[in-house]
PDB file of C-alpha atoms in Angstrom:
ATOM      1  CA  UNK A   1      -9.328   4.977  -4.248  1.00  0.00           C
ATOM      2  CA  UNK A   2     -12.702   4.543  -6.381  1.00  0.00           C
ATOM      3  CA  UNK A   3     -11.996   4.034  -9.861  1.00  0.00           C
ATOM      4  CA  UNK A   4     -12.158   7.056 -11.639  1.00  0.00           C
ATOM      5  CA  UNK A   5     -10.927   9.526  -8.196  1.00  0.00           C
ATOM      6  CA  UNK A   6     -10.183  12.891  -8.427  1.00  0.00           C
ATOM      7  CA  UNK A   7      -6.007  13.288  -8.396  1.00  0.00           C
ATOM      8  CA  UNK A   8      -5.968  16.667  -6.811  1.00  0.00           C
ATOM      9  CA  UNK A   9      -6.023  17.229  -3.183  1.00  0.00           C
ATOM     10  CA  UNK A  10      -9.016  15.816  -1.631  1.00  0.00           C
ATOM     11  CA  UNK A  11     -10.802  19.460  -0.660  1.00  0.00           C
ATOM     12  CA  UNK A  12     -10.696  20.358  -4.373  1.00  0.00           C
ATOM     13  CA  UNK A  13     -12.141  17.282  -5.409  1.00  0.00           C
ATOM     14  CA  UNK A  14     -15.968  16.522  -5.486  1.00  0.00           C
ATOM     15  CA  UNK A  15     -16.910  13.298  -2.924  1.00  0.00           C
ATOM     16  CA  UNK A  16     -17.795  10.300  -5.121  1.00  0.00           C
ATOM     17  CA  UNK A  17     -21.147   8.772  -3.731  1.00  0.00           C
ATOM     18  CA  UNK A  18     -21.523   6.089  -1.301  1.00  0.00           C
ATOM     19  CA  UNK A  19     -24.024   4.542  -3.728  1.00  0.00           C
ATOM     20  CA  UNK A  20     -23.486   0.764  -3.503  1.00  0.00           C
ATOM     21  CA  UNK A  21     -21.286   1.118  -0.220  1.00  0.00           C
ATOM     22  CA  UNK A  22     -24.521   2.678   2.095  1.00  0.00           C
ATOM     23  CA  UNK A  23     -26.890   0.169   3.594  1.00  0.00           C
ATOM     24  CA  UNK A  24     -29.921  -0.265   1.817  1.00  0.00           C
ATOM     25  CA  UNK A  25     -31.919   0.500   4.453  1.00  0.00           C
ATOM     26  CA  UNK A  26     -29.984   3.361   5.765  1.00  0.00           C
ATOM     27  CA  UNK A  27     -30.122   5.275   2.092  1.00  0.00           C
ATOM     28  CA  UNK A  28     -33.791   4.895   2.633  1.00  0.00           C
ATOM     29  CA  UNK A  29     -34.028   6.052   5.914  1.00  0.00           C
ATOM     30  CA  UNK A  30     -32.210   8.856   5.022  1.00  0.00           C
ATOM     31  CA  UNK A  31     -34.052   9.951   2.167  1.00  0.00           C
ATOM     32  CA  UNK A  32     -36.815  10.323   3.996  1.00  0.00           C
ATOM     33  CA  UNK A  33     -34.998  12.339   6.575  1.00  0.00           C
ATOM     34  CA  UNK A  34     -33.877  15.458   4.052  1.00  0.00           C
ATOM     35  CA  UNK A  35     -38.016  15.032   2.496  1.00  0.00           C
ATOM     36  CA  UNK A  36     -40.218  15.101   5.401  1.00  0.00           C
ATOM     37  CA  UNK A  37     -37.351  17.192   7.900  1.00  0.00           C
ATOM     38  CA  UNK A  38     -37.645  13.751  10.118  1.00  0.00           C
ATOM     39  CA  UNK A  39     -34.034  13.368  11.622  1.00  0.00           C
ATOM     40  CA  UNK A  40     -35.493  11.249  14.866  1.00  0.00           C
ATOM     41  CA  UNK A  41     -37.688   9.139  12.404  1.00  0.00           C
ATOM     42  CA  UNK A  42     -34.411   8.646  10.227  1.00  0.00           C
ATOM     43  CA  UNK A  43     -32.828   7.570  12.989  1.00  0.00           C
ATOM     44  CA  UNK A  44     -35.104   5.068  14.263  1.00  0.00           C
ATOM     45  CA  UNK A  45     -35.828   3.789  10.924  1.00  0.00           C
ATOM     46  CA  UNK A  46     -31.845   3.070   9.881  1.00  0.00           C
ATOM     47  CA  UNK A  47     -30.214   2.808  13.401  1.00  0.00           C
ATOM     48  CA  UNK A  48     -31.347   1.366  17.588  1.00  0.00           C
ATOM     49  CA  UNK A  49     -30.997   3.599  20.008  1.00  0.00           C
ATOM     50  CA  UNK A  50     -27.767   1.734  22.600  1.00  0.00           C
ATOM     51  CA  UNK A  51     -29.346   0.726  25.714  1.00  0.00           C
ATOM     52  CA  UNK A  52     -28.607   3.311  28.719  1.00  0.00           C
ATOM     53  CA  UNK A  53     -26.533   5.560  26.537  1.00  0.00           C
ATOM     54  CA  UNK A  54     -28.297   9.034  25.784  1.00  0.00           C
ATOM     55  CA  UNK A  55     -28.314   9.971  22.030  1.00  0.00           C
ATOM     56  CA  UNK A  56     -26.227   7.475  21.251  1.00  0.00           C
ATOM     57  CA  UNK A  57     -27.186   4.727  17.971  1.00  0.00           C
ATOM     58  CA  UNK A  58     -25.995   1.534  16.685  1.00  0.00           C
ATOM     59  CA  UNK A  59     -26.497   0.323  13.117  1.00  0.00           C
ATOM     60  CA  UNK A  60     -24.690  -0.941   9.957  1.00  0.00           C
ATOM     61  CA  UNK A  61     -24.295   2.137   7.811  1.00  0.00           C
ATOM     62  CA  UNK A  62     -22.118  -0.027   5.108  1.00  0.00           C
ATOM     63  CA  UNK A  63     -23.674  -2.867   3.100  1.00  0.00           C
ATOM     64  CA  UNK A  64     -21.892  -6.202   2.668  1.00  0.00           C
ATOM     65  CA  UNK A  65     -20.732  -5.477  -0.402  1.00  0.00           C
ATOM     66  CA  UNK A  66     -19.191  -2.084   0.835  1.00  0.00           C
ATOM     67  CA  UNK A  67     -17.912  -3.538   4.023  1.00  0.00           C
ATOM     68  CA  UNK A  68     -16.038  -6.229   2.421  1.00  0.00           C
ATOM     69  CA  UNK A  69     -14.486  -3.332  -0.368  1.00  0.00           C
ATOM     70  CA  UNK A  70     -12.978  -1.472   3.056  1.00  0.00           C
ATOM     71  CA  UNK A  71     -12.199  -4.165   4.897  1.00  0.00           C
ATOM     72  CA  UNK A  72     -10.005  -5.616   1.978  1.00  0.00           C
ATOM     73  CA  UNK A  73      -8.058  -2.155   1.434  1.00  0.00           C
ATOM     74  CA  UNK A  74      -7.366  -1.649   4.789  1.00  0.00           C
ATOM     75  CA  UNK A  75      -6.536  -5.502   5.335  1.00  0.00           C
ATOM     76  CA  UNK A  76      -3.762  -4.518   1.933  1.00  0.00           C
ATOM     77  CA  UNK A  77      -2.392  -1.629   3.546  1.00  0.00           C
ATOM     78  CA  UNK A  78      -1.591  -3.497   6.414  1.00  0.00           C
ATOM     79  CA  UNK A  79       0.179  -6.218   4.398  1.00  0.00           C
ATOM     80  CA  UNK A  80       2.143  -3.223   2.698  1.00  0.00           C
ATOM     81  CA  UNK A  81       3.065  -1.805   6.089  1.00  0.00           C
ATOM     82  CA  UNK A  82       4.061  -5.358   7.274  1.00  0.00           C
ATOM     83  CA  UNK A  83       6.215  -5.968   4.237  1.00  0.00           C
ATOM     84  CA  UNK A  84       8.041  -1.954   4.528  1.00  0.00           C
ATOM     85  CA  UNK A  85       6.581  -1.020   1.158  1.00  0.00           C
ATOM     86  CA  UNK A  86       4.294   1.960   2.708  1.00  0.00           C
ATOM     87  CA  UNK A  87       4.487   3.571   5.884  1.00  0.00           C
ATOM     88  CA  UNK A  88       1.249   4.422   7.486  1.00  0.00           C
ATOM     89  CA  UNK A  89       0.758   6.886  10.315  1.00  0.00           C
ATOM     90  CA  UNK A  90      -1.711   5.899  13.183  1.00  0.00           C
ATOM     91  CA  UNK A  91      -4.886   8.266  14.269  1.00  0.00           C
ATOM     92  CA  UNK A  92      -2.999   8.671  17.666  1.00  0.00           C
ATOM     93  CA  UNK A  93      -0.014   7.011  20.013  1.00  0.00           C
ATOM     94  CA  UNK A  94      -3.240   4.299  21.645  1.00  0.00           C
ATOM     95  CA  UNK A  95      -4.235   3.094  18.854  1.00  0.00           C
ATOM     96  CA  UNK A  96      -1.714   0.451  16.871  1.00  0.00           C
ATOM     97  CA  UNK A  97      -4.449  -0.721  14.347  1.00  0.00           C
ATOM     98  CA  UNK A  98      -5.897   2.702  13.327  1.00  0.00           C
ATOM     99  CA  UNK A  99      -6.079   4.220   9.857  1.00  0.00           C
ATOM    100  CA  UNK A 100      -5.874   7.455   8.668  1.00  0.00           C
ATOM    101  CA  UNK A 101      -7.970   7.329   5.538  1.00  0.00           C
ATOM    102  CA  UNK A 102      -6.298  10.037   3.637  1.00  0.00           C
ATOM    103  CA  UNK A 103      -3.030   8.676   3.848  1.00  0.00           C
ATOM    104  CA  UNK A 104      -4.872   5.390   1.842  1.00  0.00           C
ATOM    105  CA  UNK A 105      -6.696   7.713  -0.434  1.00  0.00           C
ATOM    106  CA  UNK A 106      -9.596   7.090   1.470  1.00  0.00           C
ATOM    107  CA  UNK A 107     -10.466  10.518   2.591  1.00  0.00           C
ATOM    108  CA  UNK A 108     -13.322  11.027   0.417  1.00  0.00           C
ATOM    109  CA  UNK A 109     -14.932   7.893   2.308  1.00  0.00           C
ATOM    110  CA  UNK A 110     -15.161  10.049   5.205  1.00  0.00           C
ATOM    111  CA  UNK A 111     -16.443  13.094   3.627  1.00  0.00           C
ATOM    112  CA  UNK A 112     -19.085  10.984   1.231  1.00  0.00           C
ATOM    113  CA  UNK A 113     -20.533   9.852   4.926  1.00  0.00           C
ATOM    114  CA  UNK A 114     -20.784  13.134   6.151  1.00  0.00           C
ATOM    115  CA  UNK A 115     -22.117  14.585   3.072  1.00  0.00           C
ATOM    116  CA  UNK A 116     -24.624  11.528   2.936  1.00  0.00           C
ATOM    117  CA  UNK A 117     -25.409  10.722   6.199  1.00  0.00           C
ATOM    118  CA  UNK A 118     -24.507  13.419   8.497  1.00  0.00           C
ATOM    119  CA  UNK A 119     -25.687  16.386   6.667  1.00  0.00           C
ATOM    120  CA  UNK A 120     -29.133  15.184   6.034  1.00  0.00           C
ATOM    121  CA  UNK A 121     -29.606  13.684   9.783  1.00  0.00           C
ATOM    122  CA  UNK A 122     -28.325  17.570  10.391  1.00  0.00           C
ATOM    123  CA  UNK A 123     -30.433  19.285   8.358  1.00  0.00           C
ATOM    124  CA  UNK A 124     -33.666  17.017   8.792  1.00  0.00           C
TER     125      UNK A 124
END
């Protein structure tokens, strides 16, 4: 968890911002969505449209910085689970290398990107 995280239950705590985790070029994008009410302009600006799939987009929504940050707390996790100091649930019975974020006090990850990214895209 972010230094400085909330120790209550993640809905009664306030998201911490993505700030130095977002892509530059996303955060920009996405300003300009909420602004000018551009959602499609966002999108084209921060993301490419995936060839012969219908609304679908491709992008890198974390910098390298904030990439790194997530790849080397999950990459822990799964160290911890290897060694039998933590037991981690997976997102479903398919999927062996999943995560589910709250469990690694990672929840608010998900909600910052929603509140960050998918709100504005939603409201633009």
């Amino acid at each position: 968890a972010p230094e400085g995280a909330c120790p209550a239950p993640e809905a009664a705590c306030p998201a911490p911002a993505l700030g130095w985790m977002l892509d530059a070029g996303v955060a920009e994008a996405l300003a300009g969505a909420g602004a000018h009410g551009d959602a499609a302009g966002a999108l084209a600006r921060a993301f490419r449209p995936v060839p012969g799939a219908a609304n679908v987009w491709e992008g890198r929504l974390l910098s390298e910085a904030g990439r790194g940050a997530l790849l080397e707390e999950l990459a822990g996790a799964e160290a911890q689970a290897a060694a039998g100091t933590v037991v981690l649930s997976r997102p479903n019975s398919m999927n062996r290398h999943g995560f589910v974020l709250r469990e690694l006090g990672l929840g608010w990850l998900l909600h910052a990107m929603l509140e960050e990214v998918g709100r504005p895209l939603g409201l633009a």
